[in-house]
XYZ file of C-alpha atoms in Angstrom:
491
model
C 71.196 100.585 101.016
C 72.166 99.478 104.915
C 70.832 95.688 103.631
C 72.383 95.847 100.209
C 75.836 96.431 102.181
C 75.344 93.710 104.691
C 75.531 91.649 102.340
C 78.879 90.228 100.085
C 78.798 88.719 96.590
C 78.243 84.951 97.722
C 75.436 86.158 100.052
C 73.820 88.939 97.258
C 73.676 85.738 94.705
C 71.754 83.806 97.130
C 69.192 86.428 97.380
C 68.668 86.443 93.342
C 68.777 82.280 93.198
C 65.838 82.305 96.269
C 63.832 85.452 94.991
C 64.576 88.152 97.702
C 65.553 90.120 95.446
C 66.053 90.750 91.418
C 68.924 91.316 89.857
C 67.520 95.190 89.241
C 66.962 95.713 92.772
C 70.641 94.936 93.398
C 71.874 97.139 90.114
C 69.431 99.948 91.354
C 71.506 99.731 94.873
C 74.869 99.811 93.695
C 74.154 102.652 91.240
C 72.634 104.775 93.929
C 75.546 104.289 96.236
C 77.705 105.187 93.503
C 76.046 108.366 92.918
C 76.258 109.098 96.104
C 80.159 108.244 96.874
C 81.783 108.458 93.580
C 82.054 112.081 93.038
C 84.205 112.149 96.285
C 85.991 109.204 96.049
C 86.492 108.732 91.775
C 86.673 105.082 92.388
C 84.612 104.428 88.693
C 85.670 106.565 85.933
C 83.419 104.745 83.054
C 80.322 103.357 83.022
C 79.249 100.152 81.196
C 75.809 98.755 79.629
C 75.924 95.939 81.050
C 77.066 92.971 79.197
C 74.707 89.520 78.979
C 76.265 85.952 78.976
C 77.174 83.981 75.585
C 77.307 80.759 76.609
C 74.476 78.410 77.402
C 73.384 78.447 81.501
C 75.734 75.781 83.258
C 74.216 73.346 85.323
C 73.690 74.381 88.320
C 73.204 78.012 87.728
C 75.409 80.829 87.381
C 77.009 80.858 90.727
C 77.119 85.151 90.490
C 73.673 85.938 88.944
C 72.597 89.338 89.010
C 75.234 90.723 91.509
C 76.586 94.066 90.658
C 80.847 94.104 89.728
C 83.312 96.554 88.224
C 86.241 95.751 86.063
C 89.699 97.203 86.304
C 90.362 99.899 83.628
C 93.737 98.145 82.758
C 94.000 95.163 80.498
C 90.651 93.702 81.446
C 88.945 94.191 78.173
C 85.507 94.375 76.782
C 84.824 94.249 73.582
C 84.085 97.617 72.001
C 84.572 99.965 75.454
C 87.676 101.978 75.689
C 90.234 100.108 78.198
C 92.030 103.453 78.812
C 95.070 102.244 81.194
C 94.504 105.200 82.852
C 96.403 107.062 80.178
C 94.996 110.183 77.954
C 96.180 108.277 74.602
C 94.037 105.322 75.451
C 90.544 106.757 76.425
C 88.694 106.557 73.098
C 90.295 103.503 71.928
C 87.440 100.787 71.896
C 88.934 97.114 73.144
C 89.100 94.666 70.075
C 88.007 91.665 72.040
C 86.783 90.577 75.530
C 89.326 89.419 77.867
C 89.404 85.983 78.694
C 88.715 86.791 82.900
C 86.277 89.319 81.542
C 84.195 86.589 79.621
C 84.352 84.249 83.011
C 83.117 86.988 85.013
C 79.999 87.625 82.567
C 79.540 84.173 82.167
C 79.352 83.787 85.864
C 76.015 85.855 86.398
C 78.540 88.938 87.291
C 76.564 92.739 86.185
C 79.358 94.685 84.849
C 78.493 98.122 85.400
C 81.633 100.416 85.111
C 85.366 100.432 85.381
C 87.610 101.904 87.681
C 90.177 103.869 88.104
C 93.768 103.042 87.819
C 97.318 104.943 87.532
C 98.504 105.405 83.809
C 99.661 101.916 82.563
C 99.236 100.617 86.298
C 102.579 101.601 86.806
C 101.921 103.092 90.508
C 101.245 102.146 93.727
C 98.637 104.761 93.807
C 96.035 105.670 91.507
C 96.487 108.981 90.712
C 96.142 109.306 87.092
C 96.093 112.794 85.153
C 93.173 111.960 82.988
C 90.975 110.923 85.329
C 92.549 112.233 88.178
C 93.224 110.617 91.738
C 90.775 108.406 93.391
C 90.277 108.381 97.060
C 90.433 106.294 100.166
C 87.144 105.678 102.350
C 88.846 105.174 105.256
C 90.129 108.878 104.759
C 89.251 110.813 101.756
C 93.008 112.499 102.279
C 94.846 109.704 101.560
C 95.492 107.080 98.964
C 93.046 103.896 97.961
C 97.050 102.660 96.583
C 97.227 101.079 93.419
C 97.213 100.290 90.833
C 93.785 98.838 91.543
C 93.036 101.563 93.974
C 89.655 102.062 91.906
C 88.419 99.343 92.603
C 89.280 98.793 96.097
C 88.182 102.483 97.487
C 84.262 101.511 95.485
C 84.529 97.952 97.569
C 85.344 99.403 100.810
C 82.673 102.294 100.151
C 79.864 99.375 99.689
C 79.682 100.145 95.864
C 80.272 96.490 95.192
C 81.154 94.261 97.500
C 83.707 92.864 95.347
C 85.921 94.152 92.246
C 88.035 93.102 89.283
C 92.035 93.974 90.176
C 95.261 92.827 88.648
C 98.892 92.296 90.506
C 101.698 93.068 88.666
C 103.756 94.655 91.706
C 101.014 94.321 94.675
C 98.368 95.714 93.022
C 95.720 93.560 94.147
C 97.758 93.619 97.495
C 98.772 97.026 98.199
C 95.212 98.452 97.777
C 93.631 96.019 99.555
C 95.918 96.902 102.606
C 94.965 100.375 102.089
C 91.431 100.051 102.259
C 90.920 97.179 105.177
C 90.244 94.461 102.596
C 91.090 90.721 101.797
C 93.056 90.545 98.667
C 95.010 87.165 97.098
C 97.479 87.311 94.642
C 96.907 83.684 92.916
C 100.246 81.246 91.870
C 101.566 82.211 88.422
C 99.245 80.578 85.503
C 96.387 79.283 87.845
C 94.532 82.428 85.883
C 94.537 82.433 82.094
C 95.091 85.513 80.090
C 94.568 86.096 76.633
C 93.056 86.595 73.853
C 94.953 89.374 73.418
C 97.466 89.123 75.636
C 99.935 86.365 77.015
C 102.102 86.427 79.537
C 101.621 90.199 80.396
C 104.856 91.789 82.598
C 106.423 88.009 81.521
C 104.454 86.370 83.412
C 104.653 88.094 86.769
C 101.178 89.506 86.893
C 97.824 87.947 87.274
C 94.140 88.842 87.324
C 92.074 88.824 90.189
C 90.074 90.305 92.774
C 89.409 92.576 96.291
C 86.705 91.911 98.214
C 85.653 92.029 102.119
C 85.222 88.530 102.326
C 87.286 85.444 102.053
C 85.051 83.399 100.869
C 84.112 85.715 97.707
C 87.231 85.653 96.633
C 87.930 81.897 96.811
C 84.206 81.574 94.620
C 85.531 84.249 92.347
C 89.184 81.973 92.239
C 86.639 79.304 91.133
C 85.016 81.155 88.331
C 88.500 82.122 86.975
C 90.831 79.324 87.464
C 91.632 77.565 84.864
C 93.060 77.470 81.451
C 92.351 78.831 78.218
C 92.787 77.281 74.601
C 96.028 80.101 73.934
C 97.299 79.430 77.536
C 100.903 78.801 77.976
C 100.461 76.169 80.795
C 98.554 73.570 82.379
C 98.469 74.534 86.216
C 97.902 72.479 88.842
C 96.639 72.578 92.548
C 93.170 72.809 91.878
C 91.417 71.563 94.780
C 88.426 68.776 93.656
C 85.742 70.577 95.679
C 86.975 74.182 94.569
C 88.478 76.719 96.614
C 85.256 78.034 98.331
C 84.639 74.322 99.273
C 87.603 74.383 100.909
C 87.467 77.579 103.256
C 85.204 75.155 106.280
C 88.272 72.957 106.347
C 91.408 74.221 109.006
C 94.650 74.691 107.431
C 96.494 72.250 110.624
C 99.259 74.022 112.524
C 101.773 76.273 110.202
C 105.476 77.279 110.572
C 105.400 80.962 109.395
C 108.794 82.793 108.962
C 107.814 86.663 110.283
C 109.970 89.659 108.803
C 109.693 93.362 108.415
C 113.114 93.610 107.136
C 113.777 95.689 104.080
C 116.496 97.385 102.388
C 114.462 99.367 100.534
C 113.361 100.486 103.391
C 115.172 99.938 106.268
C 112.964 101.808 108.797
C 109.347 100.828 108.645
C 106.910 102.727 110.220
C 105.894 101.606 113.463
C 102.894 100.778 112.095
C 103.931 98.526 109.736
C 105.681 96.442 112.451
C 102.606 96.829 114.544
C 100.243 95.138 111.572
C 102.780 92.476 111.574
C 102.992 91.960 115.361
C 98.911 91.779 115.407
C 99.298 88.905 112.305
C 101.362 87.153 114.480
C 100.008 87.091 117.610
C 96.686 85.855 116.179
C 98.444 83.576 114.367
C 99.921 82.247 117.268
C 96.693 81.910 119.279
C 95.478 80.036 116.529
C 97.802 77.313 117.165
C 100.525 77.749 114.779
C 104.248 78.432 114.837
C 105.566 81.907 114.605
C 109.599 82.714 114.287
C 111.285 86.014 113.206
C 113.203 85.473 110.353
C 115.906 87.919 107.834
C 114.304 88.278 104.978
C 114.675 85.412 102.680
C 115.916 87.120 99.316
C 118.411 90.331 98.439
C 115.423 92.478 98.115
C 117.168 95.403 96.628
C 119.055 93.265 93.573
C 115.063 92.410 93.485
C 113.779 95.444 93.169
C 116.584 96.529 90.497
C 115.390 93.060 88.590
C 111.232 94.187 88.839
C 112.263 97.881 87.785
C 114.075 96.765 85.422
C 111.539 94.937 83.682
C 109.367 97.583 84.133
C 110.484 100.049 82.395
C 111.126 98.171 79.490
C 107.236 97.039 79.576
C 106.263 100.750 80.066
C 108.384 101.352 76.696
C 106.407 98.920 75.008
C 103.186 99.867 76.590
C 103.777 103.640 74.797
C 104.891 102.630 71.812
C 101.198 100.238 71.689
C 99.349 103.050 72.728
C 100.730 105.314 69.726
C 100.383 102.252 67.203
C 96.981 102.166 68.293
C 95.840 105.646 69.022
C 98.234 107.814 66.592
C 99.009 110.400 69.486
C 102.528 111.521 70.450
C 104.821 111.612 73.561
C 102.932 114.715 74.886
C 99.712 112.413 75.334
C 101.518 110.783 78.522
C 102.485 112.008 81.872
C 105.673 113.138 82.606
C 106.333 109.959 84.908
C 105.829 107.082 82.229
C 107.684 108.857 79.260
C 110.650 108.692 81.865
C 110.211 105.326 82.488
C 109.575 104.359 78.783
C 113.152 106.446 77.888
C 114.551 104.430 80.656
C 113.193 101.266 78.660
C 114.443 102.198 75.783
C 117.879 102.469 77.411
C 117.589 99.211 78.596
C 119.933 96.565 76.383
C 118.458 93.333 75.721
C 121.388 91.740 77.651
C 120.018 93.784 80.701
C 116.487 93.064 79.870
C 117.248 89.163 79.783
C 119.250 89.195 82.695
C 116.912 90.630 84.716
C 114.046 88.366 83.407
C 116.531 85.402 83.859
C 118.134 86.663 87.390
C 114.788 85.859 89.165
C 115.104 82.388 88.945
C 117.890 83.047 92.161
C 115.046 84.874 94.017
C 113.223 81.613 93.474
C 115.988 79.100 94.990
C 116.421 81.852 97.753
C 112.614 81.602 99.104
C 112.476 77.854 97.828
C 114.943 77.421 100.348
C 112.812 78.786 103.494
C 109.735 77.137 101.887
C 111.768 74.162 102.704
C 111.475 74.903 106.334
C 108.538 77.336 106.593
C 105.233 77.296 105.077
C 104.563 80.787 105.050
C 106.581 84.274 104.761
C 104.448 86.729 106.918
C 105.303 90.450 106.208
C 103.830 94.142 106.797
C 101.831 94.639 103.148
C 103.360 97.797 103.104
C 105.842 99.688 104.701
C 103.257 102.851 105.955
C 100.144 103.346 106.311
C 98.066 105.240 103.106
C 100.368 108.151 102.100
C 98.190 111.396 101.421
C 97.157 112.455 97.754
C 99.804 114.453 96.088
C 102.654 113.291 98.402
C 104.341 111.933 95.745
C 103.966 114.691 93.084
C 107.876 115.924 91.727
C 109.218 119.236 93.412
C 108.784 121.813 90.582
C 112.547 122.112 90.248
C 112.387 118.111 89.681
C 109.751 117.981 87.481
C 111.446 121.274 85.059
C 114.816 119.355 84.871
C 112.558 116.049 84.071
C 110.678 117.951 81.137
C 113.384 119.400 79.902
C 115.396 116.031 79.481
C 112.501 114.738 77.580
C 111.763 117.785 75.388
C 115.315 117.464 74.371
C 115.139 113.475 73.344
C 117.720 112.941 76.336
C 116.052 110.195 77.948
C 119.277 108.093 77.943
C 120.496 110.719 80.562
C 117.989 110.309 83.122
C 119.869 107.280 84.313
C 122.504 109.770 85.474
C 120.751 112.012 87.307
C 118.522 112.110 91.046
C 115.431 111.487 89.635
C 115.622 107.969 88.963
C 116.338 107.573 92.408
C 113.698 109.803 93.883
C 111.348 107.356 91.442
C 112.495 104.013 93.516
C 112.351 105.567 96.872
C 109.023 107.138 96.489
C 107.684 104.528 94.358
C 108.543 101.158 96.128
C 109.733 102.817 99.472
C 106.244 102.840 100.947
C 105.797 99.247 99.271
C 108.992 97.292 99.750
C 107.875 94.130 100.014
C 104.924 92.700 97.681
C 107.017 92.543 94.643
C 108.711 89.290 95.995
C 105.728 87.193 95.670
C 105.286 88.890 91.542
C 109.144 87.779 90.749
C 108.720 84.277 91.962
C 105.191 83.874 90.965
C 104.311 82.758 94.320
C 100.456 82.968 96.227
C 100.673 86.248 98.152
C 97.394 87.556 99.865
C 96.977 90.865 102.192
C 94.764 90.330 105.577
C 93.163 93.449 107.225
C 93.725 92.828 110.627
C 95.313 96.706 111.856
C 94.250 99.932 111.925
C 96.307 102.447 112.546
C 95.908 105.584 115.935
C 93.840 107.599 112.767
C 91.967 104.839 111.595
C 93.630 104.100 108.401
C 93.583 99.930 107.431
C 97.312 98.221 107.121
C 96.966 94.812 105.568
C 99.445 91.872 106.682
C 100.883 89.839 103.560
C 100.956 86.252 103.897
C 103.332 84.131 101.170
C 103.276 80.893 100.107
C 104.852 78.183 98.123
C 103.706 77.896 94.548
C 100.104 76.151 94.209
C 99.566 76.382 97.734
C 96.730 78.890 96.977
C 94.216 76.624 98.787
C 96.480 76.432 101.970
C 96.380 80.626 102.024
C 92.593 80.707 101.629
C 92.001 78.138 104.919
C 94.010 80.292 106.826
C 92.681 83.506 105.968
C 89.318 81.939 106.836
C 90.441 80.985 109.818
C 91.724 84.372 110.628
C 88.474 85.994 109.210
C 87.069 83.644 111.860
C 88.879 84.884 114.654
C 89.400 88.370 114.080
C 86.350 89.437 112.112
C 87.051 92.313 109.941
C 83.256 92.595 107.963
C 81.822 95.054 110.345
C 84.548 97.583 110.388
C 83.433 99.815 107.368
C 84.248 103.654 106.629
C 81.613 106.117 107.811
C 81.240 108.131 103.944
């Protein structure tokens, strides 16, 4: 088990290609570790026969081949397997077709061997999910993995997998990542292709994707994805010739990065928070390139009233697919999302489009310090891993809540405290990844902190669109110079 975790993805697949070890051996490993973890942690909530390739061998090989992976439990579909959301309604509802990621994974070599967890619909920073109930962080089996791909980050930083399918809607790739001492890259909006079944989900703000401990399995996996499909919307563009792991030897040159922790959502950050971005920037610094504190570049709070927003309306229409496609009623979802889904439904389309069409000013807004600065450097979130449960409704809160919604009175919730207890407790702790979702912009999360108790804070780096390749030279450079593979949990 020690040599199976020494290893990551890139290295595991060399192993198979060279014969030093089978594609069983490496199955057998990852199943025992999960055995052995998973009933504390609840990282994997399904397991999976694993799925065989369709397509003919490329040349070359499959650059994956016979290394264990799990898939997100949230819109990463294979065909005939429940893809529950997290949500109650959902579990027994086989997927129609594979996922276009999904199908590049297989195709890639990848063992698919379970999904993880993930909070109902995704729709949390944590993963905390009443029918499968929370998952747990390595680090510190008190506290939060985050979310929504929290599942998949607390089985990578256990040594489960050494990489996992996530998805970034909000900072889901991000936020977890942070929380668990891993590397995780939110790519440019539409260098991943979605589909069959879905197209632009959360209009185009989120992405597919992964968290791994290594920089260079992530750029690989960015090579295996990338790309578009026959149903994609676009074309994109800043696809490096050599691909993105052929890119990670080459040094990024000296960068002008614009440092903030400001946030109005929440204007005092815990220390830290400022500490993980003091440590970014310092190294950063040593490295040659150009720090300078910065305000932050956008109104973050008319941005977080355009993201929720949106949200809620997409939670609406999440429900009303899950009924249409299960037959159960309101009482099959948790309290939390048949708020948000009445506060959809309040939503007029004049709102809806505004919002959708209002983040094209967030655009001009970081545009404009692209202009001068390549990168945005922030805390990833704004404290470290909250503890499971802290976010649970007072009892009082959560009566008045059930009550609303027993009586139909959705429409009134957007009158009363608990909306606002839902913002502040919801994006308080993660104030600033959102940015990066609305704009469609490269983000990526660097463990480079721990905290005094040993909990992982990730720094977020942001870049201009299609700079992607940029974001992965520098995080190898800082992999380089601050190593962060040997730091691992002690579960």
């Amino acid at each position: 088990m020690e040599d199976y975790r020494e290893h990551d993805a890139t290295a595991l697949a060399g192993l198979v290609r060279t014969g030093q070890a089978s594609p069983e051996e490496l199955l057998t490993a990852a199943r025992e570790r999960a055995a052995e973890v998973n009933p504390v942690l609840n990282a994997i909530v399904r397991d999976v026969d694993p799925p065989t390739p369709s397509g003919p061998e490329p040349e070359g090989g499959r650059p994956f081949a016979g290394v264990p992976f799990l898939l997100k439990d949230l819109h990463q579909h294979l065909a005939g397997v429940p893809t529950s959301g997290g949500s109650r309604a959902m579990k027994d509802v086989p997927a129609p077709e594979t996922a276009a990621v999904v199908q590049r994974w297989i195709e890639s070599g990848l063992v698919v061997f379970g999904k993880t967890n993930t909070p109902e619909f995704g729709a949390k920073g944590i993963t905390e999910p009443h029918l499968f109930g929370p998952s747990r962080n390595p680090w510190h089996t008190d506290h939060t993995p985050g979310g929504s791909s929290g599942g998949s980050a607390a089985a990578v930083a256990a040594g489960i997998v050494p990489c996992a399918a996530a998805s970034d809607g909000g900072g889901s790739i991000r936020i977890p990542a942070s929380a668990c001492g891993l590397f995780g890259l939110k790519a440019s909006r539409g260098l991943l292709p979605y589909g069959p079944v879905y197209g632009e989900p959360l209009s185009g703000t989120a992405t597919d994707g992964v968290v791994s401990r290594s920089v260079r399995d992530t750029a690989a996996m960015l090579d295996v994805l990338a790309g578009p499909t026959e149903v994609s919307p676009y074309l994109p563009g800043g696809l490096p010739a050599g691909g993105f792991a052929g890119a990670l030897d080459r040094e990024p040159g000296r960068l002008r990065i614009g440092m903030t922790w400001q946030s109005s959502i929440n204007p005092d950050p815990h220390p830290e928070a400022r500490a993980a971005v003091e440590r970014a920037a310092e190294l950063l610094t040593e490295l040659g390139h150009e720090v300078v504190e910065v305000a932050m570049p956008v109104d973050d709070a008319a941005l977080a009233q355009s993201f929720l927003t949106t949200w809620f309306v997409h939670c609406a229409v999440s429900v009303t697919e899950a009924r249409e496609a299960s037959g159960a009623g309101e009482d099959a979802f948790e309290p939390d999302t048949r708020v948000m889904a009445a506060l959809g439904r309040a939503t007029s389309a004049a709102d809806y489009v505004r919002a959708v069409e209002g983040r094209h000013a967030h655009v001009r807004r970081l545009a404009a310090f692209h202009a001068d600065h390549d990168l945005l450097l922030t805390p990833t979130t704004a404290t470290p891993p909250p503890r499971v449960g802290s976010f649970d409704l007072p009892a009082p809160v959560a009566m008045l809540q059930k009550a609303l919604l027993r009586a139909g009175a959705g429409g009134v919730l957007r009158f009363t405290p608990i909306v606002d207890q839902m913002i502040s407790e919801n994006l308080g702790w993660v104030p600033y990844t959102q940015l990066a979702n609305l704009t469609g912009r490269p983000a990526m999360s660097v463990p480079l902190h721990w905290t005094a108790d040993g909990l992982p804070m990730g720094a977020q780096l942001v870049g201009r669109l299609g700079n992607d390749e940029l974001m992965l030279r520098l995080a190898a450079q800082l992999e380089r110079a601050a190593p962060w593979w040997d730091r691992v949990p002690q579960l």
